[in-house]
C-alpha positions as CSV (number, residue, x, y, z in Angstrom):
1,D,0.0,0.0,0.0
2,V,2.6,2.5,1.0
3,F,5.0,1.8,-1.9
4,A,2.1,1.8,-4.4
5,R,0.9,5.2,-3.2
6,A,4.4,6.6,-3.5
7,L,4.7,5.3,-7.0
8,T,1.4,6.7,-8.1
9,E,2.3,10.0,-6.5
10,A,5.5,10.1,-8.6
11,S,3.4,9.2,-11.7
12,K,1.2,12.3,-11.5
13,S,3.5,14.2,-13.9
14,V,3.9,11.3,-16.3
15,I,0.5,9.6,-16.5
16,P,-2.4,11.9,-17.5
17,Q,-5.1,9.9,-15.6
18,P,-5.2,9.9,-11.9
19,I,-4.4,6.5,-10.4
20,A,-6.4,5.3,-7.5
21,V,-4.8,2.8,-5.1
22,E,-7.4,0.2,-3.9
23,N,-6.4,-2.2,-1.1
24,R,-7.5,-5.8,-1.5
25,P,-6.0,-7.5,1.7
26,G,-6.0,-11.2,2.3
27,A,-4.2,-14.3,1.5
28,G,-0.7,-12.9,1.5
29,G,-1.7,-10.5,-1.3
30,T,-3.3,-13.0,-3.7
31,A,-6.7,-11.7,-3.0
32,A,-5.6,-8.7,-5.1
33,N,-4.3,-11.0,-7.7
34,A,-7.7,-12.7,-8.0
35,Y,-9.5,-9.4,-8.3
36,V,-7.3,-8.0,-11.0
37,S,-7.2,-11.2,-13.0
38,G,-11.0,-10.8,-13.5
39,R,-10.9,-7.1,-14.6
40,P,-10.9,-6.0,-18.3
41,A,-7.6,-6.2,-20.0
42,D,-7.4,-2.5,-21.0
43,G,-4.6,-1.4,-18.8
44,H,-7.0,0.6,-16.5
45,T,-6.8,-1.8,-13.7
46,I,-3.3,-3.0,-12.8
47,L,-1.8,-5.1,-10.0
48,F,1.0,-4.0,-7.5
49,G,2.5,-7.3,-6.5
50,H,5.5,-8.8,-4.8
51,A,7.5,-12.0,-4.6
52,G,5.2,-13.6,-2.2
53,S,1.9,-12.8,-4.0
54,S,3.2,-13.4,-7.6
55,V,5.4,-16.4,-7.2
56,I,5.6,-18.1,-3.7
57,I,2.0,-18.3,-2.5
58,P,0.5,-19.4,-5.9
59,L,3.3,-22.2,-6.1
60,T,2.7,-23.3,-2.6
61,V,-1.1,-23.5,-2.8
62,N,-1.0,-24.8,-6.4
63,Q,-3.1,-22.0,-7.8
64,P,-1.6,-21.2,-11.3
65,S,-4.4,-18.7,-12.0
66,L,-2.9,-16.4,-9.3
67,K,0.7,-16.8,-10.6
68,W,2.7,-14.2,-12.4
69,D,2.3,-15.8,-15.9
70,A,-1.5,-15.5,-15.6
71,F,-0.8,-11.8,-15.9
72,E,1.2,-9.5,-18.3
73,P,4.4,-8.4,-16.6
74,V,4.8,-4.6,-16.8
75,A,7.8,-3.7,-14.7
76,R,9.8,-4.6,-11.6
77,I,10.1,-1.5,-9.5
78,H,12.4,-2.1,-6.5
79,A,13.3,-4.4,-3.6
80,E,13.9,-4.5,0.1
81,E,16.2,-6.9,2.1
82,E,14.6,-9.2,4.6
83,W,15.9,-8.8,8.2
84,L,15.7,-10.7,11.5
85,M,15.2,-8.3,14.4
86,V,15.2,-8.8,18.2
87,H,14.4,-6.7,21.3
88,P,17.1,-4.4,22.6
89,D,17.4,-6.4,25.8
90,S,17.6,-9.7,23.9
91,P,19.9,-12.3,25.4
92,W,21.2,-12.8,21.9
93,K,23.6,-10.2,20.7
94,T,24.7,-12.1,17.5
95,I,22.8,-14.6,15.2
96,D,25.4,-17.3,16.3
97,Q,24.1,-17.0,19.9
98,L,20.5,-17.1,18.8
99,V,21.1,-20.2,16.7
100,A,23.0,-22.0,19.6
101,Y,20.0,-21.4,21.8
102,A,17.5,-22.6,19.2
103,K,19.4,-25.8,18.7
104,A,19.4,-26.5,22.4
105,N,15.8,-25.4,22.9
106,P,13.6,-26.4,19.9
107,K,10.4,-24.4,19.5
108,K,11.4,-22.0,22.3
109,V,12.2,-19.0,20.0
110,R,9.1,-17.4,18.6
111,V,9.4,-15.5,15.3
112,S,6.7,-13.1,14.3
113,G,6.1,-12.5,10.5
114,S,3.5,-12.3,7.8
115,A,1.3,-15.2,6.5
116,I,2.7,-18.7,5.8
117,G,3.6,-18.7,2.1
118,G,4.7,-15.1,2.2
119,I,8.3,-14.2,1.8
120,D,8.9,-13.7,5.6
121,S,7.9,-17.3,6.3
122,F,10.2,-18.6,3.5
123,V,13.2,-16.8,5.1
124,V,12.5,-18.5,8.4
125,L,11.8,-21.8,6.9
126,A,14.9,-21.8,4.7
127,W,17.0,-20.5,7.7
128,E,15.6,-23.3,9.9
129,K,16.6,-26.0,7.4
130,A,20.1,-24.5,6.6
131,A,21.0,-23.9,10.3
132,G,19.5,-27.1,11.7
133,I,17.0,-25.4,14.1
134,D,13.4,-25.5,15.0
135,V,11.7,-22.2,15.8
136,E,8.1,-21.4,16.5
137,Y,6.9,-19.2,13.5
138,I,3.8,-17.1,14.3
139,P,2.1,-15.9,11.1
140,H,0.0,-12.7,10.8
141,E,-2.0,-11.1,8.1
142,G,0.7,-8.6,7.4
143,G,3.8,-6.8,8.6
144,G,1.8,-4.4,10.9
145,P,0.2,-7.1,13.0
146,A,3.5,-9.0,13.0
147,I,5.4,-6.0,14.5
148,L,2.6,-5.4,17.1
149,A,2.9,-8.9,18.2
150,F,6.7,-8.6,18.6
151,L,6.4,-5.2,20.4
152,G,3.9,-6.7,22.7
153,R,6.5,-9.4,23.7
154,N,4.6,-12.1,22.0
155,A,7.7,-13.1,20.0
156,E,11.4,-12.9,20.6
157,V,12.2,-12.3,16.9
158,V,10.4,-10.5,14.0
159,V,11.2,-10.9,10.3
160,G,10.5,-8.4,7.6
161,N,11.7,-5.3,5.8
162,V,13.4,-2.2,7.2
163,S,10.7,0.1,5.8
164,E,8.3,-1.6,8.2
165,F,10.8,-1.5,11.1
166,F,12.7,1.8,10.8
167,Q,10.6,3.9,13.1
168,H,10.9,1.2,15.8
169,I,14.7,0.8,15.2
170,E,15.1,4.6,15.7
171,A,12.9,4.5,18.8
172,K,15.3,1.7,20.0
173,K,12.4,-0.9,20.2
174,M,14.2,-3.4,18.0
175,V,17.7,-4.0,16.8
176,P,18.9,-6.0,13.6
177,L,20.4,-9.3,14.1
178,A,21.0,-10.7,10.6
179,V,20.0,-10.0,6.9
180,A,19.0,-12.5,4.2
181,S,20.9,-10.8,1.5
182,E,23.8,-11.7,-0.8
183,K,26.2,-9.4,0.9
184,R,26.1,-7.1,3.9
185,S,23.7,-4.2,3.7
186,P,24.9,-0.6,3.4
187,I,22.0,0.2,5.9
188,F,23.5,-1.8,8.8
189,P,27.0,-2.8,7.4
190,K,28.0,-4.4,10.8
191,V,25.2,-6.8,10.7
192,S,26.0,-10.3,9.4
193,T,24.2,-12.0,6.5
194,L,22.8,-15.4,6.9
195,K,24.9,-16.6,4.0
196,E,28.3,-15.5,5.5
197,K,27.5,-17.8,8.5
198,G,27.2,-20.8,6.1
199,W,23.4,-20.7,5.6
200,D,22.6,-20.0,2.0
201,V,19.4,-18.1,2.6
202,V,19.2,-15.1,0.1
203,I,15.7,-13.8,-0.3
204,V,14.6,-10.3,-1.0
205,Q,11.1,-8.8,-1.3
206,W,10.8,-7.3,-4.7
207,R,7.7,-5.2,-5.8
208,S,6.3,-4.9,-9.3
209,V,3.4,-4.0,-11.6
210,L,1.4,-6.5,-13.6
211,A,-1.6,-6.2,-15.8
212,P,-4.5,-8.6,-16.7
213,K,-3.7,-11.2,-19.3
214,G,-4.4,-9.9,-22.8
215,T,-3.7,-6.3,-22.1
216,P,-2.5,-4.9,-25.4
217,P,1.3,-4.7,-25.8
218,E,1.2,-1.0,-26.5
219,R,-0.5,-0.3,-23.2
220,I,2.0,-2.4,-21.4
221,A,4.9,-0.5,-23.0
222,F,3.2,2.8,-22.1
223,L,2.8,1.8,-18.5
224,A,6.3,0.4,-18.2
225,Q,7.9,3.6,-19.7
226,S,5.7,5.8,-17.6
227,F,6.7,4.0,-14.3
228,Q,10.3,4.2,-15.3
229,K,10.0,7.9,-15.7
230,A,8.2,8.2,-12.4
231,M,11.0,6.5,-10.6
232,A,13.3,9.4,-11.9
233,Q,11.1,11.9,-10.0
234,E,12.6,13.4,-6.9
235,S,9.5,12.4,-4.8
236,W,10.1,8.7,-5.5
237,K,13.9,9.1,-4.8
238,A,13.2,10.7,-1.4
239,F,10.7,8.0,-0.6
240,N,13.2,5.3,-1.5
241,R,15.9,6.9,0.6
242,N,13.6,7.1,3.5
243,T,12.3,3.6,3.3
244,K,15.8,2.1,2.7
245,A,14.7,0.4,-0.6
246,V,16.7,-0.1,-3.7
247,D,15.5,0.6,-7.3
248,L,15.6,-2.5,-9.5
249,Y,13.7,-1.5,-12.6
250,L,13.1,-4.1,-15.3
251,G,11.0,-3.5,-18.4
252,P,8.3,-6.1,-19.7
253,A,10.7,-8.6,-21.4
254,D,13.4,-8.6,-18.9
255,F,10.9,-8.7,-16.0
256,R,9.3,-11.8,-17.7
257,K,12.6,-13.6,-17.8
258,F,13.4,-12.6,-14.1
259,L,10.0,-14.0,-13.0
260,A,10.5,-17.3,-14.8
261,G,13.9,-17.6,-13.0
262,E,12.3,-16.7,-9.7
263,E,9.6,-19.3,-10.2
264,K,12.2,-22.0,-10.9
265,R,14.3,-21.0,-7.8
266,F,11.4,-20.8,-5.4
267,A,9.8,-24.0,-6.7
268,A,13.0,-25.9,-5.8
269,I,12.8,-24.4,-2.3
270,I,9.1,-25.3,-1.9
271,D,9.6,-28.8,-2.9
272,E,12.8,-29.3,-0.8
273,L,10.8,-28.0,2.2
274,G,7.8,-30.2,1.3
275,L,5.4,-27.3,1.2
276,R,3.6,-27.7,-2.1
277,K,0.0,-28.6,-1.7
278,R,-1.2,-31.5,-3.9
C-alpha cells in the first residue's frame, strides 16, 4: 500500500489519468491477484504485487491462476532486504548465539512474521533448514500485526523489511540481528548476513506492476515507460531513501525472464521443504 501510493504520486506528472490505489488485503496479497485477473484487459486496472503474491504463494497452494504468468508483466520496481530483528534487551547479541540457543531449545524461539507462504515465512523456513534449528513461526495477516505482536513481547524475533521496522529501530524498540541478502547491507553494514554464516538463505522482497492477461502490448509499453520515468522523480527518490529500498527497474521482457527464473528458484525451495499442496 505505502509503496504503491508513493509510485502513483511520482506518476502524476507522467501519466495523465489519476491513479487510485485500492487495497485488497488477504491471502498474502493473492486476493488482489484474483480481483485484478478478473478485470478488463485494457490497462486501466493493474496489480501492484510482490515476490510472495506473484510467485511463492501461488506455487505453494497450487493455484496457477494467481501466478505471475496468468498476468502480463509490466515492470519490476524495487526491492527490500529481509531482516531478523530482536528486542534491545535480547539475550542474543549475535545470530550465532540465537542459533545456538534454538538448537538447544527447539520451539522456544518465537518468530513473528507475515502469513505462511509469504516471503517472511520463506526466510524463516529456509533458515531453519539450513541452520538445523526448529523455531516457532507465528504468522500474521501482514507486517503491521507481526510487528505489534513482537512489540507486545509475544515473540522474541520479528522478520520483515526495514521500511516496516525503521521507526521502531530509531525508537530503540528493536535491533537488527541478521539479513537474508547476498552481501552485507549498506543500511547496517556491521550486521551479518545469513549466507556468510554458512546458511545459503538469500531472499529479498521485490515489488512490481502486472496487468490482466491480454492487455495490449502498446498499453503495457506505455505503463512500463511511464513508471520508469516516475522512478526518476525526486518524490520517488526521496521516498526510497527514507524507506531504505533499492530501485531495481526491469521492463516487460526482462521482467518476464526474471519471473521465470524466480519461479524455478522458489519451486525448488518449496519442494525441498515439502510445502507444495497437492
